[in-house]
Amino acid sequence: MENPVLVQREGAIAVVVLNRPEKLNAINRAMWHDLAESFEALADETWVRCIVLRGAGTKAFAPGADITEFTTERSTIAKAKVYADVMRRAIEAIDQCPHPVVAMIHGVCVGGGLEVAGLADLRICGESSRFGVPIAKLGLTMAYPEIEGLVRLVGEATALEILLEGRVFDAKEALAKGLVTRVVADGEVEAEAMATAQRIADGAPLVARWHKKFAHRLRSPAPLTDDEYDEGIACFGTDDFQEGHKAFLEKRKPSFKGE
């Protein structure tokens, strides 16, 4: 049996693959578990400058949960709670990952698939990609940990439109709603997502992580502390700042070390 999640290395880019192509990468409990394990491990890797998250193949990112598990893994409230704990760990691992995450979206990105893609920092999809959360037709809720990312991404009103109507809609509408960052031709999705990741990886890694941390911190209404204000100028004490501004003056490409 193949691993439900693969981690591949391409230079300073880690590629995390939802690997159930025979099921269009439908998310089962094992995949949630391995997503958590993979992102928790990558969080501590110093070689990583960007993570690309994708589904195996080009037919789907993920169509949502594997419904065949409903009768085995989620048939009672007690079982559903165990499953939810596994899922929540994966959600938190992706959301809290310090490295920038780019979702490469081919084809269907629905339900739990949209939930996972929505945790990425950038989302790049093809023109024929389809999105939605039609779980009301299953009598199923999107619980607090799952809905949080969607509300944060598109706002309460649009999130409720998606959830209450349960429609599956196209990439053009997804872009208009703010669900995706960029829409390209289907055949260009992989190249554009990897090029985006490479542009991120070519920048100063400390700065990328700081920017992601700052953006996440501003989700909270709590006033910034003096230490946090100081953190905003910590870049001036790094070797990468010295390298970056010297390279600019010398009209050459900088070589950042993450120091």
CSV table of C-alpha atoms in Angstrom, one decimal:
chain,number,residue,atom,x,y,z
A,1,MET,CA,0.0,0.0,0.0
A,2,GLU,CA,1.5,3.4,-1.1
A,3,ASN,CA,1.9,6.2,1.4
A,4,PRO,CA,-1.2,8.5,1.3
A,5,VAL,CA,1.2,11.5,1.6
A,6,LEU,CA,4.5,11.9,-0.2
A,7,VAL,CA,7.2,14.4,0.5
A,8,GLN,CA,9.7,15.2,-2.3
A,9,ARG,CA,12.6,17.6,-2.4
A,10,GLU,CA,13.3,19.9,-5.3
A,11,GLY,CA,16.2,22.1,-4.1
A,12,ALA,CA,14.9,24.4,-1.4
A,13,ILE,CA,11.3,23.5,-2.2
A,14,ALA,CA,9.5,20.7,-0.5
A,15,VAL,CA,6.6,19.2,-2.5
A,16,VAL,CA,3.9,17.5,-0.4
A,17,VAL,CA,1.6,15.2,-2.4
A,18,LEU,CA,-1.8,14.0,-1.5
A,19,ASN,CA,-1.3,10.5,-2.9
A,20,ARG,CA,-4.5,8.6,-3.6
A,21,PRO,CA,-4.9,9.2,-7.3
A,22,GLU,CA,-7.1,6.1,-7.7
A,23,LYS,CA,-9.6,7.9,-5.4
A,24,LEU,CA,-8.9,11.4,-6.9
A,25,ASN,CA,-6.9,12.0,-3.7
A,26,ALA,CA,-10.0,11.7,-1.4
A,27,ILE,CA,-8.9,12.4,2.1
A,28,ASN,CA,-9.0,9.6,4.6
A,29,ARG,CA,-7.9,9.3,8.2
A,30,ALA,CA,-4.4,8.0,7.2
A,31,MET,CA,-3.9,11.0,4.9
A,32,TRP,CA,-4.9,13.5,7.6
A,33,HIS,CA,-2.4,11.7,10.0
A,34,ASP,CA,0.4,11.8,7.4
A,35,LEU,CA,-0.3,15.4,6.5
A,36,ALA,CA,0.2,16.4,10.2
A,37,GLU,CA,3.4,14.3,10.4
A,38,SER,CA,4.8,15.7,7.2
A,39,PHE,CA,4.1,19.4,8.0
A,40,GLU,CA,5.3,19.1,11.6
A,41,ALA,CA,8.6,17.5,10.3
A,42,LEU,CA,9.1,20.1,7.6
A,43,ALA,CA,8.5,23.0,10.0
A,44,ASP,CA,11.8,22.2,11.7
A,45,GLU,CA,13.8,21.7,8.4
A,46,THR,CA,16.3,24.5,7.8
A,47,TRP,CA,16.7,23.6,4.1
A,48,VAL,CA,13.0,24.3,3.3
A,49,ARG,CA,12.3,27.8,1.9
A,50,CYS,CA,8.9,27.0,0.4
A,51,ILE,CA,6.4,24.1,0.4
A,52,VAL,CA,4.2,23.2,-2.6
A,53,LEU,CA,1.1,21.2,-1.7
A,54,ARG,CA,-0.6,19.3,-4.5
A,55,GLY,CA,-2.7,16.3,-5.3
A,56,ALA,CA,-1.2,13.4,-7.3
A,57,GLY,CA,-2.0,13.6,-11.0
A,58,THR,CA,-3.9,16.3,-12.7
A,59,LYS,CA,-7.6,15.3,-12.3
A,60,ALA,CA,-8.0,16.6,-8.7
A,61,PHE,CA,-6.4,18.3,-5.8
A,62,ALA,CA,-8.9,16.5,-3.6
A,63,PRO,CA,-12.6,16.0,-3.8
A,64,GLY,CA,-13.1,16.0,-0.1
A,65,ALA,CA,-13.4,13.3,2.5
A,66,ASP,CA,-13.4,9.6,1.6
A,67,ILE,CA,-17.1,8.9,2.1
A,68,THR,CA,-16.5,5.1,2.4
A,69,GLU,CA,-14.9,5.8,5.8
A,70,PHE,CA,-18.1,7.3,7.2
A,71,THR,CA,-19.4,3.9,8.1
A,72,THR,CA,-16.1,2.8,9.7
A,73,GLU,CA,-14.4,5.9,11.1
A,74,ARG,CA,-17.3,8.3,11.7
A,75,SER,CA,-20.4,6.2,12.4
A,76,THR,CA,-20.8,7.5,15.9
A,77,ILE,CA,-20.1,10.7,17.8
A,78,ALA,CA,-17.3,8.9,19.7
A,79,LYS,CA,-15.6,7.7,16.5
A,80,ALA,CA,-16.2,11.1,14.8
A,81,LYS,CA,-14.4,12.8,17.7
A,82,VAL,CA,-11.3,10.6,17.3
A,83,TYR,CA,-11.4,11.3,13.6
A,84,ALA,CA,-11.8,15.1,14.2
A,85,ASP,CA,-8.8,15.2,16.5
A,86,VAL,CA,-6.6,13.7,13.8
A,87,MET,CA,-8.0,16.1,11.3
A,88,ARG,CA,-7.5,19.1,13.6
A,89,ARG,CA,-3.9,18.2,14.2
A,90,ALA,CA,-3.3,18.3,10.4
A,91,ILE,CA,-5.1,21.6,10.0
A,92,GLU,CA,-3.0,23.2,12.8
A,93,ALA,CA,0.2,21.7,11.4
A,94,ILE,CA,-0.4,23.2,7.9
A,95,ASP,CA,-1.7,26.5,9.3
A,96,GLN,CA,1.1,27.0,11.8
A,97,CYS,CA,3.9,25.9,9.4
A,98,PRO,CA,6.5,28.7,9.4
A,99,HIS,CA,7.4,28.2,5.8
A,100,PRO,CA,5.4,29.7,2.9
A,101,VAL,CA,3.0,27.2,1.4
A,102,VAL,CA,1.8,27.3,-2.2
A,103,ALA,CA,-1.2,25.1,-3.2
A,104,MET,CA,-1.0,23.7,-6.7
A,105,ILE,CA,-4.6,23.0,-7.7
A,106,HIS,CA,-5.5,20.8,-10.7
A,107,GLY,CA,-9.1,19.8,-11.3
A,108,VAL,CA,-11.5,19.2,-8.4
A,109,CYS,CA,-10.9,21.0,-5.1
A,110,VAL,CA,-14.0,20.5,-3.0
A,111,GLY,CA,-15.0,20.0,0.6
A,112,GLY,CA,-12.0,18.9,2.6
A,113,GLY,CA,-9.8,19.5,-0.4
A,114,LEU,CA,-10.8,23.2,-0.4
A,115,GLU,CA,-10.3,23.2,3.3
A,116,VAL,CA,-6.7,22.0,2.9
A,117,ALA,CA,-5.9,24.3,0.0
A,118,GLY,CA,-7.4,27.2,1.9
A,119,LEU,CA,-4.7,26.7,4.6
A,120,ALA,CA,-2.0,27.5,2.0
A,121,ASP,CA,-0.6,31.0,1.7
A,122,LEU,CA,-1.1,31.1,-2.1
A,123,ARG,CA,-3.3,29.0,-4.3
A,124,ILE,CA,-2.7,28.6,-8.0
A,125,CYS,CA,-5.3,26.7,-10.1
A,126,GLY,CA,-6.2,25.8,-13.6
A,127,GLU,CA,-9.0,27.2,-15.7
A,128,SER,CA,-11.1,24.1,-15.4
A,129,SER,CA,-10.7,23.7,-11.7
A,130,ARG,CA,-13.9,23.4,-9.6
A,131,PHE,CA,-14.5,24.5,-6.0
A,132,GLY,CA,-17.2,24.2,-3.4
A,133,VAL,CA,-18.3,22.7,-0.1
A,134,PRO,CA,-21.5,20.7,-0.9
A,135,ILE,CA,-21.5,18.9,2.5
A,136,ALA,CA,-25.0,20.1,3.5
A,137,LYS,CA,-26.3,17.5,1.0
A,138,LEU,CA,-24.6,14.9,3.2
A,139,GLY,CA,-26.1,16.2,6.4
A,140,LEU,CA,-22.6,17.1,7.5
A,141,THR,CA,-21.2,20.2,9.1
A,142,MET,CA,-17.9,22.0,8.6
A,143,ALA,CA,-16.8,22.3,12.3
A,144,TYR,CA,-15.1,25.3,13.9
A,145,PRO,CA,-11.5,24.3,13.1
A,146,GLU,CA,-12.4,23.6,9.5
A,147,ILE,CA,-14.6,26.7,8.9
A,148,GLU,CA,-12.1,29.1,10.5
A,149,GLY,CA,-9.8,29.1,7.5
A,150,LEU,CA,-12.6,29.6,5.0
A,151,VAL,CA,-14.1,32.5,6.9
A,152,ARG,CA,-10.6,34.1,7.3
A,153,LEU,CA,-10.0,33.7,3.6
A,154,VAL,CA,-13.2,35.0,2.1
A,155,GLY,CA,-15.1,36.6,5.0
A,156,GLU,CA,-18.2,35.4,6.8
A,157,ALA,CA,-20.8,36.3,4.1
A,158,THR,CA,-19.0,34.6,1.3
A,159,ALA,CA,-18.2,31.6,3.5
A,160,LEU,CA,-21.8,31.2,4.4
A,161,GLU,CA,-22.8,31.5,0.7
A,162,ILE,CA,-20.5,28.7,-0.1
A,163,LEU,CA,-21.7,26.5,2.7
A,164,LEU,CA,-25.4,27.2,2.6
A,165,GLU,CA,-25.8,26.9,-1.2
A,166,GLY,CA,-23.5,24.0,-1.5
A,167,ARG,CA,-22.8,24.8,-5.2
A,168,VAL,CA,-19.7,23.6,-7.1
A,169,PHE,CA,-18.4,26.6,-9.1
A,170,ASP,CA,-15.6,27.4,-11.5
A,171,ALA,CA,-12.1,28.9,-11.2
A,172,LYS,CA,-13.3,32.3,-12.4
A,173,GLU,CA,-15.8,32.5,-9.6
A,174,ALA,CA,-13.2,31.2,-7.1
A,175,LEU,CA,-10.9,34.0,-8.1
A,176,ALA,CA,-13.6,36.6,-7.7
A,177,LYS,CA,-14.4,35.3,-4.3
A,178,GLY,CA,-10.8,35.4,-3.2
A,179,LEU,CA,-10.5,31.6,-2.8
A,180,VAL,CA,-7.5,31.4,-5.2
A,181,THR,CA,-4.6,33.7,-5.9
A,182,ARG,CA,-4.1,33.1,-9.6
A,183,VAL,CA,-5.8,31.2,-12.4
A,184,VAL,CA,-3.7,29.9,-15.3
A,185,ALA,CA,-4.3,27.5,-18.3
A,186,ASP,CA,-4.6,23.9,-17.1
A,187,GLY,CA,-1.4,22.9,-18.7
A,188,GLU,CA,0.5,25.7,-17.0
A,189,VAL,CA,-0.5,25.0,-13.4
A,190,GLU,CA,2.5,23.0,-12.3
A,191,ALA,CA,5.0,25.3,-14.0
A,192,GLU,CA,3.4,28.4,-12.5
A,193,ALA,CA,3.1,26.9,-9.0
A,194,MET,CA,6.7,25.8,-9.0
A,195,ALA,CA,7.9,29.1,-10.5
A,196,THR,CA,6.0,30.9,-7.7
A,197,ALA,CA,7.6,28.7,-5.1
A,198,GLN,CA,11.1,29.3,-6.6
A,199,ARG,CA,10.6,33.1,-6.5
A,200,ILE,CA,9.7,32.7,-2.8
A,201,ALA,CA,12.7,30.4,-2.3
A,202,ASP,CA,15.1,32.9,-4.0
A,203,GLY,CA,14.2,35.6,-1.4
A,204,ALA,CA,15.6,35.9,2.1
A,205,PRO,CA,14.1,32.9,4.1
A,206,LEU,CA,14.1,34.7,7.4
A,207,VAL,CA,12.1,37.5,5.8
A,208,ALA,CA,9.6,35.1,4.3
A,209,ARG,CA,9.0,33.5,7.7
A,210,TRP,CA,8.8,36.8,9.5
A,211,HIS,CA,6.2,38.1,7.0
A,212,LYS,CA,4.1,35.0,7.4
A,213,LYS,CA,4.4,35.2,11.2
A,214,PHE,CA,3.4,38.9,11.2
A,215,ALA,CA,0.4,38.3,9.0
A,216,HIS,CA,-0.8,35.5,11.3
A,217,ARG,CA,-0.2,37.6,14.4
A,218,LEU,CA,-2.5,40.3,13.0
A,219,ARG,CA,-5.4,37.9,13.0
A,220,SER,CA,-5.5,38.6,16.7
A,221,PRO,CA,-7.1,41.9,17.9
A,222,ALA,CA,-4.6,42.1,20.9
A,223,PRO,CA,-2.4,45.1,20.8
A,224,LEU,CA,1.2,44.5,19.6
A,225,THR,CA,3.8,44.3,22.3
A,226,ASP,CA,7.1,46.2,22.5
A,227,ASP,CA,8.9,43.0,21.7
A,228,GLU,CA,6.8,42.5,18.6
A,229,TYR,CA,7.5,46.0,17.4
A,230,ASP,CA,11.2,45.3,17.9
A,231,GLU,CA,10.8,42.0,15.9
A,232,GLY,CA,9.7,44.1,13.0
A,233,ILE,CA,13.2,45.7,12.7
A,234,ALA,CA,15.2,42.5,13.6
A,235,CYS,CA,16.0,42.0,9.9
A,236,PHE,CA,18.5,44.8,10.1
A,237,GLY,CA,20.7,42.7,12.3
A,238,THR,CA,20.9,39.7,9.9
A,239,ASP,CA,23.6,38.7,7.5
A,240,ASP,CA,20.9,38.3,4.8
A,241,PHE,CA,20.1,42.0,5.1
A,242,GLN,CA,23.8,42.9,4.6
A,243,GLU,CA,23.9,40.5,1.6
A,244,GLY,CA,20.7,41.8,0.2
A,245,HIS,CA,21.4,45.5,0.1
A,246,LYS,CA,25.0,44.9,-1.0
A,247,ALA,CA,23.8,42.7,-3.9
A,248,PHE,CA,21.3,45.4,-4.9
A,249,LEU,CA,24.0,48.1,-5.0
A,250,GLU,CA,26.4,45.8,-6.8
A,251,LYS,CA,23.6,44.8,-9.3
A,252,ARG,CA,23.9,41.1,-8.7
A,253,LYS,CA,21.7,38.3,-7.5
A,254,PRO,CA,21.8,37.9,-3.7
A,255,SER,CA,22.9,34.7,-2.1
A,256,PHE,CA,20.9,34.3,1.1
A,257,LYS,CA,21.8,31.9,3.9
A,258,GLY,CA,18.9,32.3,6.3
A,259,GLU,CA,21.2,34.0,8.9
